[in-house]
Amino acid sequence: MTTTEAPVPVRSPLPASLAGRTAVILGGSSGIGLAAGELLASAGARIVLASRDRTRLDAAVARVAAAGTAAEVLGTAADVTDENAVEEVFERAGTVDHVLVTAGRPVGMGPLTGLTRDVVRDAVEGPAWAVLAVARAAARRMPPGGSITLTSGILVRRPRPGMSAPVAAGGAVETLTRALAVEYAPARLRVNAIRFGAFDTPLLRTAYGAASGAEGDAAMAEAGGSMPLGRFGTAEEAASAALFLMANTYMNGEILTVDGGQSLL
């Protein structure tokens, strides 16, 4: 990472300004990450998808490549908790303009009395270290104006019983967002996070036991009926927030809530 006294570059805050830029998506083989890849493809970006599952990753690369006029779509198998694997992703990507981290899922769920120290350490330390490893690897390869977008969830604001460890992990991500935004500001790099509500993704469908297809769609429609807007959000609606943060060069250190009003209930 280099330090510069120059102002952050000013570009159009519209997604069209992402054309030709390189975006790395960690967790890009399904759900919100995959939707972000498709939206970036429609904007003409160069996209590097990273995911642990090689089969799903190959399918995602093909799907993103077919979604628009992407400059290039690459896929790299990697576990975001493996620092060496993260370094390899960015080595392959080369110069990077934007990073989106959607990898990971809540772990350590259950009453605190039933959690061991090792479980809590994995639940909290794992996501926090992954953020730091990604930020360190990305910043060394970013020109001024680059951005890193992290993700958390609305349970940080509205905790539920049995979710202490995942909430702590989300809180750590949000705190690191602000800390990294301050640390990287002299290099004119931006760090933001999106606090997501419930969106209709494969992860949420698994939680509700809803399969794909018409039957699963009906189950999700019924489950989403209690949401303020009468449905769960789509992965594309969630992913569009990431493109906004990438394109708007004056967004820095922000925690953007995208939940369709769920945190108001």
mmCIF file of C-alpha atoms in Angstrom:
data_model
loop_
_atom_site.group_PDB
_atom_site.id
_atom_site.type_symbol
_atom_site.label_atom_id
_atom_site.label_comp_id
_atom_site.label_asym_id
_atom_site.label_seq_id
_atom_site.Cartn_x
_atom_site.Cartn_y
_atom_site.Cartn_z
ATOM 1 C CA MET A 1 0.000 0.000 0.000
ATOM 2 C CA THR A 2 1.290 3.440 -0.913
ATOM 3 C CA THR A 3 0.471 6.718 0.799
ATOM 4 C CA THR A 4 -0.500 9.734 -1.237
ATOM 5 C CA GLU A 5 -1.287 13.360 -0.439
ATOM 6 C CA ALA A 6 -3.491 13.699 -3.499
ATOM 7 C CA PRO A 7 -7.283 13.848 -3.102
ATOM 8 C CA VAL A 8 -9.291 10.729 -3.723
ATOM 9 C CA PRO A 9 -10.178 10.481 -7.421
ATOM 10 C CA VAL A 10 -13.655 11.755 -8.254
ATOM 11 C CA ARG A 11 -15.680 9.645 -10.656
ATOM 12 C CA SER A 12 -19.311 9.300 -11.562
ATOM 13 C CA PRO A 13 -21.133 7.607 -8.655
ATOM 14 C CA LEU A 14 -23.195 5.566 -11.108
ATOM 15 C CA PRO A 15 -22.450 1.836 -11.684
ATOM 16 C CA ALA A 16 -21.391 2.610 -15.262
ATOM 17 C CA SER A 17 -18.154 4.013 -13.816
ATOM 18 C CA LEU A 18 -17.189 0.461 -12.801
ATOM 19 C CA ALA A 19 -16.665 -0.574 -16.430
ATOM 20 C CA GLY A 20 -13.172 -1.957 -16.892
ATOM 21 C CA ARG A 21 -12.432 -1.901 -13.151
ATOM 22 C CA THR A 22 -11.333 -5.086 -11.407
ATOM 23 C CA ALA A 23 -13.558 -6.362 -8.587
ATOM 24 C CA VAL A 24 -12.680 -9.334 -6.390
ATOM 25 C CA ILE A 25 -15.633 -11.079 -4.740
ATOM 26 C CA LEU A 26 -14.787 -13.446 -1.902
ATOM 27 C CA GLY A 27 -17.795 -15.702 -1.523
ATOM 28 C CA GLY A 28 -18.885 -15.174 -5.093
ATOM 29 C CA SER A 29 -20.249 -18.613 -5.983
ATOM 30 C CA SER A 30 -23.796 -18.136 -4.657
ATOM 31 C CA GLY A 31 -26.250 -15.763 -3.045
ATOM 32 C CA ILE A 32 -25.406 -12.086 -2.724
ATOM 33 C CA GLY A 33 -21.831 -12.509 -3.950
ATOM 34 C CA LEU A 34 -22.964 -14.208 -7.145
ATOM 35 C CA ALA A 35 -25.637 -11.554 -7.702
ATOM 36 C CA ALA A 36 -22.986 -8.863 -7.273
ATOM 37 C CA GLY A 37 -20.865 -10.587 -9.892
ATOM 38 C CA GLU A 38 -23.757 -10.572 -12.350
ATOM 39 C CA LEU A 39 -24.474 -6.888 -11.724
ATOM 40 C CA LEU A 40 -20.803 -6.018 -12.143
ATOM 41 C CA ALA A 41 -20.755 -8.011 -15.379
ATOM 42 C CA SER A 42 -23.643 -5.932 -16.668
ATOM 43 C CA ALA A 43 -21.568 -2.830 -15.881
ATOM 44 C CA GLY A 44 -18.585 -4.165 -17.841
ATOM 45 C CA ALA A 45 -16.228 -4.785 -14.910
ATOM 46 C CA ARG A 46 -13.436 -7.335 -14.746
ATOM 47 C CA ILE A 47 -14.432 -9.851 -12.060
ATOM 48 C CA VAL A 48 -12.521 -12.358 -9.946
ATOM 49 C CA LEU A 49 -14.727 -14.778 -8.008
ATOM 50 C CA ALA A 50 -13.332 -16.748 -5.076
ATOM 51 C CA SER A 51 -15.032 -19.598 -3.250
ATOM 52 C CA ARG A 52 -14.126 -22.850 -1.492
ATOM 53 C CA ASP A 53 -16.374 -25.065 -3.635
ATOM 54 C CA ARG A 54 -14.730 -25.588 -7.043
ATOM 55 C CA THR A 55 -17.856 -27.036 -8.674
ATOM 56 C CA ARG A 56 -20.081 -24.157 -7.599
ATOM 57 C CA LEU A 57 -17.336 -21.698 -8.496
ATOM 58 C CA ASP A 58 -17.090 -22.986 -12.066
ATOM 59 C CA ALA A 59 -20.858 -22.708 -12.451
ATOM 60 C CA ALA A 60 -20.788 -19.182 -11.035
ATOM 61 C CA VAL A 61 -18.050 -18.081 -13.453
ATOM 62 C CA ALA A 62 -20.122 -19.309 -16.388
ATOM 63 C CA ARG A 63 -23.236 -17.603 -15.062
ATOM 64 C CA VAL A 64 -21.498 -14.273 -14.464
ATOM 65 C CA ALA A 65 -19.813 -14.398 -17.868
ATOM 66 C CA ALA A 66 -23.236 -14.818 -19.462
ATOM 67 C CA ALA A 67 -24.784 -11.981 -17.461
ATOM 68 C CA GLY A 68 -23.438 -9.047 -19.415
ATOM 69 C CA THR A 69 -20.389 -7.487 -20.978
ATOM 70 C CA ALA A 70 -17.783 -8.292 -18.318
ATOM 71 C CA ALA A 71 -14.244 -7.439 -19.347
ATOM 72 C CA GLU A 72 -13.146 -10.804 -17.929
ATOM 73 C CA VAL A 73 -14.404 -13.329 -15.383
ATOM 74 C CA LEU A 74 -11.959 -15.472 -13.421
ATOM 75 C CA GLY A 75 -12.553 -18.052 -10.706
ATOM 76 C CA THR A 76 -10.135 -19.006 -7.940
ATOM 77 C CA ALA A 77 -10.829 -21.683 -5.333
ATOM 78 C CA ALA A 78 -9.922 -20.301 -1.898
ATOM 79 C CA ASP A 79 -10.964 -20.350 1.740
ATOM 80 C CA VAL A 80 -11.188 -16.785 3.049
ATOM 81 C CA THR A 81 -9.893 -17.947 6.439
ATOM 82 C CA ASP A 82 -6.660 -19.207 4.816
ATOM 83 C CA GLU A 83 -4.288 -16.241 4.550
ATOM 84 C CA ASN A 84 -2.084 -17.927 1.950
ATOM 85 C CA ALA A 85 -5.116 -18.730 -0.205
ATOM 86 C CA VAL A 86 -6.285 -15.112 0.055
ATOM 87 C CA GLU A 87 -2.866 -13.919 -1.087
ATOM 88 C CA GLU A 88 -3.064 -16.239 -4.090
ATOM 89 C CA VAL A 89 -6.454 -14.795 -5.067
ATOM 90 C CA PHE A 90 -5.043 -11.271 -5.154
ATOM 91 C CA GLU A 91 -1.860 -12.360 -6.889
ATOM 92 C CA ARG A 92 -3.983 -13.747 -9.682
ATOM 93 C CA ALA A 93 -6.199 -10.665 -9.758
ATOM 94 C CA GLY A 94 -3.286 -8.255 -10.161
ATOM 95 C CA THR A 95 -4.253 -4.607 -9.705
ATOM 96 C CA VAL A 96 -7.554 -4.509 -7.819
ATOM 97 C CA ASP A 97 -10.023 -1.622 -7.690
ATOM 98 C CA HIS A 98 -12.769 -3.062 -5.511
ATOM 99 C CA VAL A 99 -13.257 -5.957 -3.092
ATOM 100 C CA LEU A 100 -16.487 -7.427 -1.737
ATOM 101 C CA VAL A 101 -16.395 -9.965 1.099
ATOM 102 C CA THR A 102 -19.544 -12.060 1.456
ATOM 103 C CA ALA A 103 -17.882 -15.354 2.399
ATOM 104 C CA GLY A 104 -18.747 -17.107 5.636
ATOM 105 C CA ARG A 105 -21.815 -18.076 7.592
ATOM 106 C CA PRO A 106 -22.800 -17.768 11.268
ATOM 107 C CA VAL A 107 -21.137 -20.278 13.568
ATOM 108 C CA GLY A 108 -21.285 -20.731 17.326
ATOM 109 C CA MET A 109 -25.065 -20.483 17.536
ATOM 110 C CA GLY A 110 -26.752 -21.603 20.736
ATOM 111 C CA PRO A 111 -26.969 -20.567 24.396
ATOM 112 C CA LEU A 112 -23.696 -19.238 25.736
ATOM 113 C CA THR A 113 -23.745 -21.829 28.525
ATOM 114 C CA GLY A 114 -23.339 -24.540 25.895
ATOM 115 C CA LEU A 115 -20.464 -22.949 23.979
ATOM 116 C CA THR A 116 -16.835 -23.843 24.522
ATOM 117 C CA ARG A 117 -13.982 -21.370 24.377
ATOM 118 C CA ASP A 118 -12.745 -22.914 21.136
ATOM 119 C CA VAL A 119 -16.154 -22.545 19.488
ATOM 120 C CA VAL A 120 -16.412 -18.897 20.504
ATOM 121 C CA ARG A 121 -12.848 -18.233 19.362
ATOM 122 C CA ASP A 122 -13.603 -19.729 15.943
ATOM 123 C CA ALA A 123 -16.866 -17.797 15.676
ATOM 124 C CA VAL A 124 -15.365 -14.399 16.494
ATOM 125 C CA GLU A 125 -11.669 -14.598 15.693
ATOM 126 C CA GLY A 126 -12.175 -16.322 12.324
ATOM 127 C CA PRO A 127 -14.244 -13.565 10.667
ATOM 128 C CA ALA A 128 -12.159 -10.794 12.244
ATOM 129 C CA TRP A 129 -8.870 -12.263 11.040
ATOM 130 C CA ALA A 130 -10.328 -12.941 7.588
ATOM 131 C CA VAL A 131 -11.236 -9.247 7.298
ATOM 132 C CA LEU A 132 -7.730 -8.186 8.288
ATOM 133 C CA ALA A 133 -6.080 -10.688 5.938
ATOM 134 C CA VAL A 134 -8.240 -9.596 2.996
ATOM 135 C CA ALA A 135 -7.720 -5.897 3.729
ATOM 136 C CA ARG A 136 -3.953 -6.305 3.973
ATOM 137 C CA ALA A 137 -3.695 -8.308 0.748
ATOM 138 C CA ALA A 138 -6.053 -6.020 -1.151
ATOM 139 C CA ALA A 139 -4.588 -2.683 -0.091
ATOM 140 C CA ARG A 140 -1.151 -3.515 -1.457
ATOM 141 C CA ARG A 141 -2.651 -3.868 -4.923
ATOM 142 C CA MET A 142 -5.124 -0.973 -4.953
ATOM 143 C CA PRO A 143 -4.733 2.392 -6.647
ATOM 144 C CA PRO A 144 -6.166 5.517 -4.975
ATOM 145 C CA GLY A 145 -9.960 5.414 -5.086
ATOM 146 C CA GLY A 146 -10.149 1.675 -4.456
ATOM 147 C CA SER A 147 -12.686 0.246 -2.036
ATOM 148 C CA ILE A 148 -13.239 -2.709 0.277
ATOM 149 C CA THR A 149 -16.809 -3.636 1.172
ATOM 150 C CA LEU A 150 -17.461 -5.941 4.115
ATOM 151 C CA THR A 151 -20.723 -7.472 5.314
ATOM 152 C CA SER A 152 -22.508 -7.952 8.628
ATOM 153 C CA GLY A 153 -26.135 -8.485 9.650
ATOM 154 C CA ILE A 154 -28.957 -6.746 11.473
ATOM 155 C CA LEU A 155 -28.559 -9.032 14.497
ATOM 156 C CA VAL A 156 -25.772 -6.635 15.506
ATOM 157 C CA ARG A 157 -28.523 -4.087 16.168
ATOM 158 C CA ARG A 158 -31.269 -6.517 17.141
ATOM 159 C CA PRO A 159 -29.689 -9.515 18.913
ATOM 160 C CA ARG A 160 -31.631 -12.689 19.565
ATOM 161 C CA PRO A 161 -31.108 -15.298 22.271
ATOM 162 C CA GLY A 162 -28.550 -17.923 21.322
ATOM 163 C CA MET A 163 -26.729 -15.649 18.888
ATOM 164 C CA SER A 164 -24.116 -14.039 21.133
ATOM 165 C CA ALA A 165 -21.092 -15.410 19.262
ATOM 166 C CA PRO A 166 -22.321 -14.543 15.732
ATOM 167 C CA VAL A 167 -23.386 -11.089 16.938
ATOM 168 C CA ALA A 168 -19.913 -10.554 18.410
ATOM 169 C CA ALA A 169 -18.416 -11.542 15.053
ATOM 170 C CA GLY A 170 -20.649 -9.080 13.198
ATOM 171 C CA GLY A 171 -19.799 -6.354 15.671
ATOM 172 C CA ALA A 172 -16.112 -7.010 15.129
ATOM 173 C CA VAL A 173 -16.543 -6.636 11.367
ATOM 174 C CA GLU A 174 -18.341 -3.304 11.785
ATOM 175 C CA THR A 175 -15.727 -1.983 14.209
ATOM 176 C CA LEU A 176 -12.927 -3.038 11.867
ATOM 177 C CA THR A 177 -14.703 -1.280 9.005
ATOM 178 C CA ARG A 178 -14.346 2.057 10.749
ATOM 179 C CA ALA A 179 -10.815 1.353 11.951
ATOM 180 C CA LEU A 180 -9.612 0.344 8.493
ATOM 181 C CA ALA A 181 -11.357 3.321 6.888
ATOM 182 C CA VAL A 182 -9.255 5.601 9.089
ATOM 183 C CA GLU A 183 -6.046 3.619 8.573
ATOM 184 C CA TYR A 184 -6.337 3.473 4.785
ATOM 185 C CA ALA A 185 -7.710 6.984 4.201
ATOM 186 C CA PRO A 186 -4.206 8.493 3.686
ATOM 187 C CA ALA A 187 -3.728 6.076 0.788
ATOM 188 C CA ARG A 188 -7.136 7.227 -0.528
ATOM 189 C CA LEU A 189 -8.668 3.775 -0.118
ATOM 190 C CA ARG A 190 -12.204 3.396 1.212
ATOM 191 C CA VAL A 191 -13.649 0.749 3.539
ATOM 192 C CA ASN A 192 -17.385 0.307 4.114
ATOM 193 C CA ALA A 193 -19.744 -2.417 5.290
ATOM 194 C CA ILE A 194 -23.296 -3.476 4.535
ATOM 195 C CA ARG A 195 -25.512 -4.634 7.366
ATOM 196 C CA PHE A 196 -27.897 -7.039 5.635
ATOM 197 C CA GLY A 197 -31.295 -8.235 6.706
ATOM 198 C CA ALA A 198 -32.874 -11.482 5.487
ATOM 199 C CA PHE A 199 -32.601 -12.039 1.739
ATOM 200 C CA ASP A 200 -33.804 -14.925 -0.394
ATOM 201 C CA THR A 201 -30.513 -16.744 -0.890
ATOM 202 C CA PRO A 202 -29.551 -20.431 -0.784
ATOM 203 C CA LEU A 203 -28.307 -19.900 2.784
ATOM 204 C CA LEU A 204 -31.661 -18.537 3.962
ATOM 205 C CA ARG A 205 -33.548 -21.247 2.078
ATOM 206 C CA THR A 206 -31.498 -23.857 3.907
ATOM 207 C CA ALA A 207 -32.413 -22.219 7.205
ATOM 208 C CA TYR A 208 -36.101 -22.409 6.307
ATOM 209 C CA GLY A 209 -35.838 -25.885 4.790
ATOM 210 C CA ALA A 210 -37.036 -24.528 1.457
ATOM 211 C CA ALA A 211 -35.798 -26.242 -1.685
ATOM 212 C CA SER A 212 -35.359 -24.598 -5.069
ATOM 213 C CA GLY A 213 -38.192 -24.545 -7.561
ATOM 214 C CA ALA A 214 -41.857 -23.620 -7.256
ATOM 215 C CA GLU A 215 -42.397 -25.409 -3.949
ATOM 216 C CA GLY A 216 -39.448 -23.625 -2.356
ATOM 217 C CA ASP A 217 -40.578 -20.305 -3.824
ATOM 218 C CA ALA A 218 -43.972 -20.749 -2.202
ATOM 219 C CA ALA A 219 -42.399 -21.577 1.159
ATOM 220 C CA MET A 220 -40.182 -18.498 1.019
ATOM 221 C CA ALA A 221 -43.087 -16.283 -0.020
ATOM 222 C CA GLU A 222 -45.058 -17.479 2.974
ATOM 223 C CA ALA A 223 -42.123 -17.036 5.355
ATOM 224 C CA GLY A 224 -41.400 -13.570 4.007
ATOM 225 C CA GLY A 225 -44.976 -12.410 4.461
ATOM 226 C CA SER A 226 -44.190 -11.122 7.939
ATOM 227 C CA MET A 227 -41.507 -8.748 6.680
ATOM 228 C CA PRO A 228 -42.376 -5.016 6.594
ATOM 229 C CA LEU A 229 -42.614 -5.046 2.793
ATOM 230 C CA GLY A 230 -44.377 -8.415 2.707
ATOM 231 C CA ARG A 231 -41.432 -10.419 1.331
ATOM 232 C CA PHE A 232 -37.766 -11.172 1.679
ATOM 233 C CA GLY A 233 -35.411 -9.106 -0.435
ATOM 234 C CA THR A 234 -33.774 -10.565 -3.519
ATOM 235 C CA ALA A 235 -30.060 -11.242 -3.817
ATOM 236 C CA GLU A 236 -29.899 -8.620 -6.572
ATOM 237 C CA GLU A 237 -31.437 -5.976 -4.303
ATOM 238 C CA ALA A 238 -28.810 -6.781 -1.680
ATOM 239 C CA ALA A 239 -25.934 -6.805 -4.169
ATOM 240 C CA SER A 240 -26.868 -3.439 -5.664
ATOM 241 C CA ALA A 241 -25.815 -1.815 -2.383
ATOM 242 C CA ALA A 242 -22.288 -3.142 -2.897
ATOM 243 C CA LEU A 243 -22.094 -1.546 -6.356
ATOM 244 C CA PHE A 244 -23.281 1.745 -4.866
ATOM 245 C CA LEU A 245 -20.448 1.685 -2.312
ATOM 246 C CA MET A 246 -17.903 0.785 -4.978
ATOM 247 C CA ALA A 247 -18.994 3.505 -7.375
ATOM 248 C CA ASN A 248 -19.531 6.380 -4.933
ATOM 249 C CA THR A 249 -16.035 7.672 -4.147
ATOM 250 C CA TYR A 250 -17.214 9.676 -1.139
ATOM 251 C CA MET A 251 -18.522 6.721 0.865
ATOM 252 C CA ASN A 252 -16.007 5.776 3.549
ATOM 253 C CA GLY A 253 -16.301 4.212 7.004
ATOM 254 C CA GLU A 254 -20.040 3.743 6.558
ATOM 255 C CA ILE A 255 -22.230 0.900 7.821
ATOM 256 C CA LEU A 256 -25.064 0.788 5.307
ATOM 257 C CA THR A 257 -28.197 -1.031 6.486
ATOM 258 C CA VAL A 258 -30.133 -2.804 3.732
ATOM 259 C CA ASP A 259 -32.993 -4.768 5.260
ATOM 260 C CA GLY A 260 -36.307 -3.532 3.865
ATOM 261 C CA GLY A 261 -37.188 -2.128 7.288
ATOM 262 C CA GLN A 262 -36.687 -5.416 9.169
ATOM 263 C CA SER A 263 -34.679 -3.721 11.914
ATOM 264 C CA LEU A 264 -37.716 -1.520 12.645
ATOM 265 C CA LEU A 265 -39.825 -4.427 13.857
#
